[in-house]
Amino acid sequence: MAGVNARRASRQRVLRWVVLIVLGIFFLLPLAAMVEFSTRDSQTWPLLVNWPRLSGTYPDLAEGIVASLEQAGLTALLMLVLLVPTAIWVRLRLPRIRRLVEFLCLLPLTIPAIVLVVGLAPVYAWVVYFLGGSSITLVFAYTILVLPYAYRSIDAGLAAIDVKTLAEAARSLGAGWTTVIVRVVLPNIRSAVLSAAFLSVALVLGEYTIASLLNRTNLQVSIALLGKSSATMSVAVSLTALLLAFVLLLLLSLFGDRRKSTKEPA
């Protein structure tokens, strides 16, 4: 029996390695092709890391990069301001509507982006009327788009701690609800909040459909337009965006591992 189990475990290890190698080739081969293609022009990468030259040579690309960075930062901020207090308050005071809030937050995940644009187009007609047609106004649409991922992260962080006990202890010592949320609960879900922010930034940097159909500028729209005039620079910028998203997700994983290690008993 022990020999059978050992052979089965050996086959499972071999199968896992085969799957990892196949998936590694599947994901790394396109990246290697992007690196090879983008380095055919020796001036591509030096120009990409030289911001004054890049903004002078490709002003539309520079505008898209700045717009996406602003959109990512403001989306993460608006999402946290809206979602963190709501999630904490629902867990503390309104547990009966938790399922409803979860359903509403996860709803954008089930709706295709093209359908969201059809629904958002009339809304953005009023947004343009009151706020103008700046690309920053995409923050409102992106905040809705990132809700499913951010909610799951924050809800998992709240589920990992005893929110009610912490809140009752703070309230018994005279703390107000604002103090409970900001100084008691929020520090205990810091890694979940950071995870939600990283996911929001990664999603905004890779979004194309909504910005394109609403005639706004962001990084992906600029890359698509740049591909018509300079393919090597377009591929280099795309590769840089992919690597940035990978780094953000890697940081998210490291924060999660650090949080688990700090919870383990000595």
XYZ file of C-alpha atoms in Angstrom:
266
model
C 0.000 0.000 0.000
C 2.837 2.381 0.843
C 4.469 1.667 -2.520
C 1.225 2.447 -4.359
C 0.860 5.741 -2.481
C 4.477 6.647 -3.229
C 4.008 5.972 -6.967
C 0.789 7.976 -6.973
C 2.493 10.901 -5.231
C 5.390 10.696 -7.705
C 2.987 10.780 -10.675
C 1.179 13.759 -9.174
C 4.462 15.656 -8.746
C 5.429 14.921 -12.353
C 1.990 16.028 -13.537
C 2.232 19.265 -11.578
C 5.639 20.061 -13.038
C 4.395 19.293 -16.559
C 1.406 21.590 -16.087
C 3.608 24.372 -14.660
C 6.096 24.075 -17.532
C 3.337 24.119 -20.171
C 1.645 27.118 -18.557
C 4.994 28.865 -18.164
C 5.739 28.425 -21.871
C 2.202 29.542 -22.747
C 2.543 32.792 -20.787
C 6.242 33.532 -21.206
C 6.541 32.863 -24.934
C 4.352 35.862 -25.941
C 6.304 38.068 -23.523
C 9.583 36.897 -25.032
C 8.196 37.650 -28.497
C 7.211 41.148 -27.324
C 10.723 41.740 -25.976
C 12.293 40.524 -29.214
C 10.024 42.656 -31.395
C 10.348 45.814 -29.278
C 14.170 45.607 -29.340
C 14.377 45.529 -33.120
C 14.537 49.318 -32.981
C 17.450 50.195 -30.713
C 15.938 53.595 -29.885
C 12.650 52.262 -28.500
C 13.563 51.459 -24.903
C 15.960 54.418 -24.378
C 13.163 56.690 -25.620
C 10.617 54.989 -23.369
C 12.613 55.695 -20.204
C 13.386 59.284 -21.219
C 10.189 61.104 -20.291
C 11.017 64.551 -21.809
C 11.889 62.973 -25.172
C 8.942 60.582 -25.003
C 6.438 63.344 -24.290
C 7.919 65.428 -27.113
C 7.993 62.588 -29.650
C 4.681 60.934 -28.708
C 2.535 63.577 -26.958
C -0.639 61.472 -27.238
C 1.078 58.541 -25.510
C 2.371 60.805 -22.735
C -1.130 62.194 -22.284
C -2.541 58.669 -22.063
C 0.055 57.600 -19.474
C -0.628 60.635 -17.278
C -4.393 60.199 -17.662
C -4.251 56.506 -16.684
C -2.072 57.193 -13.639
C -4.465 59.914 -12.484
C -7.467 57.678 -13.139
C -5.874 54.759 -11.268
C -5.021 56.860 -8.211
C -8.386 58.612 -8.029
C -10.307 55.378 -8.657
C -8.503 53.594 -5.830
C -9.086 56.562 -3.517
C -12.789 56.936 -4.369
C -13.344 53.193 -4.096
C -11.771 53.063 -0.621
C -13.670 56.135 0.596
C -16.984 54.616 -0.516
C -16.477 50.924 0.110
C -14.440 50.633 3.319
C -16.825 52.585 5.609
C -19.823 50.910 3.945
C -18.460 47.393 4.417
C -17.509 48.090 8.041
C -20.851 49.727 8.826
C -22.826 46.872 7.263
C -20.919 44.304 9.326
C -21.379 46.264 12.534
C -24.839 47.768 12.292
C -26.719 46.346 9.302
C -25.832 42.650 8.942
C -29.239 41.866 7.437
C -28.479 43.748 4.228
C -25.009 42.279 3.820
C -26.181 39.907 1.081
C -27.850 42.785 -0.761
C -24.689 44.907 -0.598
C -22.617 41.942 -1.758
C -24.991 41.357 -4.677
C -24.843 45.014 -5.744
C -21.044 45.120 -5.516
C -20.616 41.898 -7.503
C -23.192 42.854 -10.145
C -20.695 44.674 -12.465
C -18.767 41.407 -12.755
C -21.716 39.786 -14.543
C -22.365 42.659 -16.973
C -20.201 42.899 -20.117
C -18.266 46.124 -20.547
C -20.123 46.968 -23.755
C -23.441 46.756 -21.904
C -22.073 48.946 -19.125
C -21.112 51.543 -21.709
C -24.623 51.525 -23.166
C -26.011 52.208 -19.699
C -23.326 54.751 -18.807
C -23.574 56.775 -22.023
C -26.722 58.728 -20.996
C -25.252 59.269 -17.530
C -22.031 60.622 -19.004
C -24.005 63.047 -21.124
C -24.949 64.765 -17.831
C -21.421 64.310 -16.481
C -20.052 66.158 -19.512
C -22.678 68.861 -19.057
C -21.723 69.508 -15.418
C -18.033 68.518 -15.254
C -16.806 68.694 -18.835
C -15.383 65.993 -21.072
C -12.111 65.389 -19.225
C -10.755 61.836 -19.110
C -10.699 62.102 -15.314
C -14.481 61.632 -15.352
C -13.832 57.965 -16.208
C -13.076 57.559 -12.510
C -16.804 57.207 -11.815
C -17.182 54.339 -14.296
C -13.977 52.669 -13.134
C -15.077 52.813 -9.504
C -18.130 50.756 -10.460
C -15.956 48.416 -12.508
C -13.556 47.623 -9.639
C -16.244 47.103 -6.993
C -16.432 43.271 -7.294
C -12.689 42.775 -6.799
C -12.296 45.434 -4.117
C -15.344 44.247 -2.175
C -14.122 40.656 -2.086
C -10.730 41.749 -0.768
C -12.124 44.054 1.918
C -14.838 41.593 2.948
C -12.232 38.844 3.360
C -10.172 41.173 5.546
C -13.169 41.963 7.740
C -14.088 38.282 7.995
C -10.582 37.513 9.330
C -11.036 39.697 12.439
C -13.673 40.032 15.137
C -15.051 43.404 14.082
C -17.890 43.510 16.606
C -15.657 42.823 19.600
C -13.156 45.475 18.537
C -15.917 48.009 17.934
C -17.673 47.280 21.236
C -14.389 47.552 23.134
C -13.607 50.904 21.523
C -17.144 52.186 22.091
C -17.021 51.170 25.751
C -13.914 53.353 26.106
C -15.752 56.361 24.674
C -14.663 56.238 21.030
C -17.022 57.567 18.378
C -17.928 55.647 15.256
C -15.442 57.601 13.146
C -12.668 56.721 15.587
C -13.764 53.077 15.591
C -13.584 52.870 11.800
C -10.406 54.901 11.255
C -8.263 54.015 14.280
C -9.518 50.580 15.351
C -10.882 48.583 12.406
C -8.948 50.082 9.503
C -5.428 49.265 10.857
C -6.497 45.634 11.253
C -7.552 45.328 7.606
C -4.641 47.304 6.192
C -3.423 44.456 3.965
C -6.949 43.910 2.588
C -7.246 47.625 1.812
C -3.872 47.604 0.054
C -4.905 44.536 -1.923
C -8.102 46.269 -3.035
C -6.123 49.361 -4.052
C -3.550 47.307 -6.018
C -6.280 45.399 -7.831
C -8.036 48.658 -8.704
C -4.857 50.192 -10.098
C -4.065 47.079 -12.166
C -7.589 46.961 -13.595
C -7.652 50.667 -14.497
C -4.254 50.496 -16.212
C -5.511 47.657 -18.418
C -8.980 48.990 -19.243
C -9.737 49.815 -22.876
C -13.383 49.218 -23.801
C -15.111 51.868 -21.699
C -12.539 54.574 -22.466
C -12.621 53.842 -26.181
C -16.402 53.740 -26.531
C -16.841 56.880 -24.417
C -14.187 58.695 -26.500
C -11.843 59.290 -23.573
C -8.068 59.009 -23.347
C -6.158 56.485 -21.274
C -3.067 54.312 -21.616
C -4.669 51.472 -23.583
C -6.414 53.803 -26.020
C -3.116 55.603 -26.607
C -1.333 52.270 -27.182
C -3.963 51.247 -29.743
C -3.565 54.535 -31.605
C 0.231 54.378 -31.351
C 0.251 50.922 -32.930
C -0.836 52.483 -36.232
C 2.303 54.634 -36.455
C 4.993 52.924 -34.337
C 4.486 49.216 -33.707
C 7.705 48.702 -31.747
C 6.952 51.529 -29.301
C 3.367 50.298 -28.916
C 4.569 46.790 -28.029
C 7.194 48.179 -25.629
C 4.610 50.261 -23.777
C 2.218 47.286 -23.660
C 4.974 45.104 -22.207
C 5.775 47.768 -19.611
C 2.103 47.963 -18.597
C 1.947 44.167 -18.261
C 5.069 44.098 -16.111
C 3.695 46.890 -13.923
C 0.470 44.957 -13.380
C 2.531 41.838 -12.570
C 4.593 43.781 -10.013
C 1.418 45.113 -8.382
C -0.047 41.613 -8.104
C 3.286 40.323 -6.770
C 3.270 43.025 -4.095
C -0.310 42.019 -3.266
C 0.819 38.417 -2.809
C 3.777 39.473 -0.648
C 1.537 41.561 1.593
C -0.809 38.598 1.950
C 2.039 36.239 2.864
C 3.417 38.765 5.340
C 0.034 39.080 6.998
C -0.279 35.293 7.337
C 3.225 34.988 8.797
C 2.538 37.673 11.409
C -0.560 35.783 12.544
C 1.264 32.504 13.090
C 2.146 31.820 16.735
C 5.776 32.045 17.723
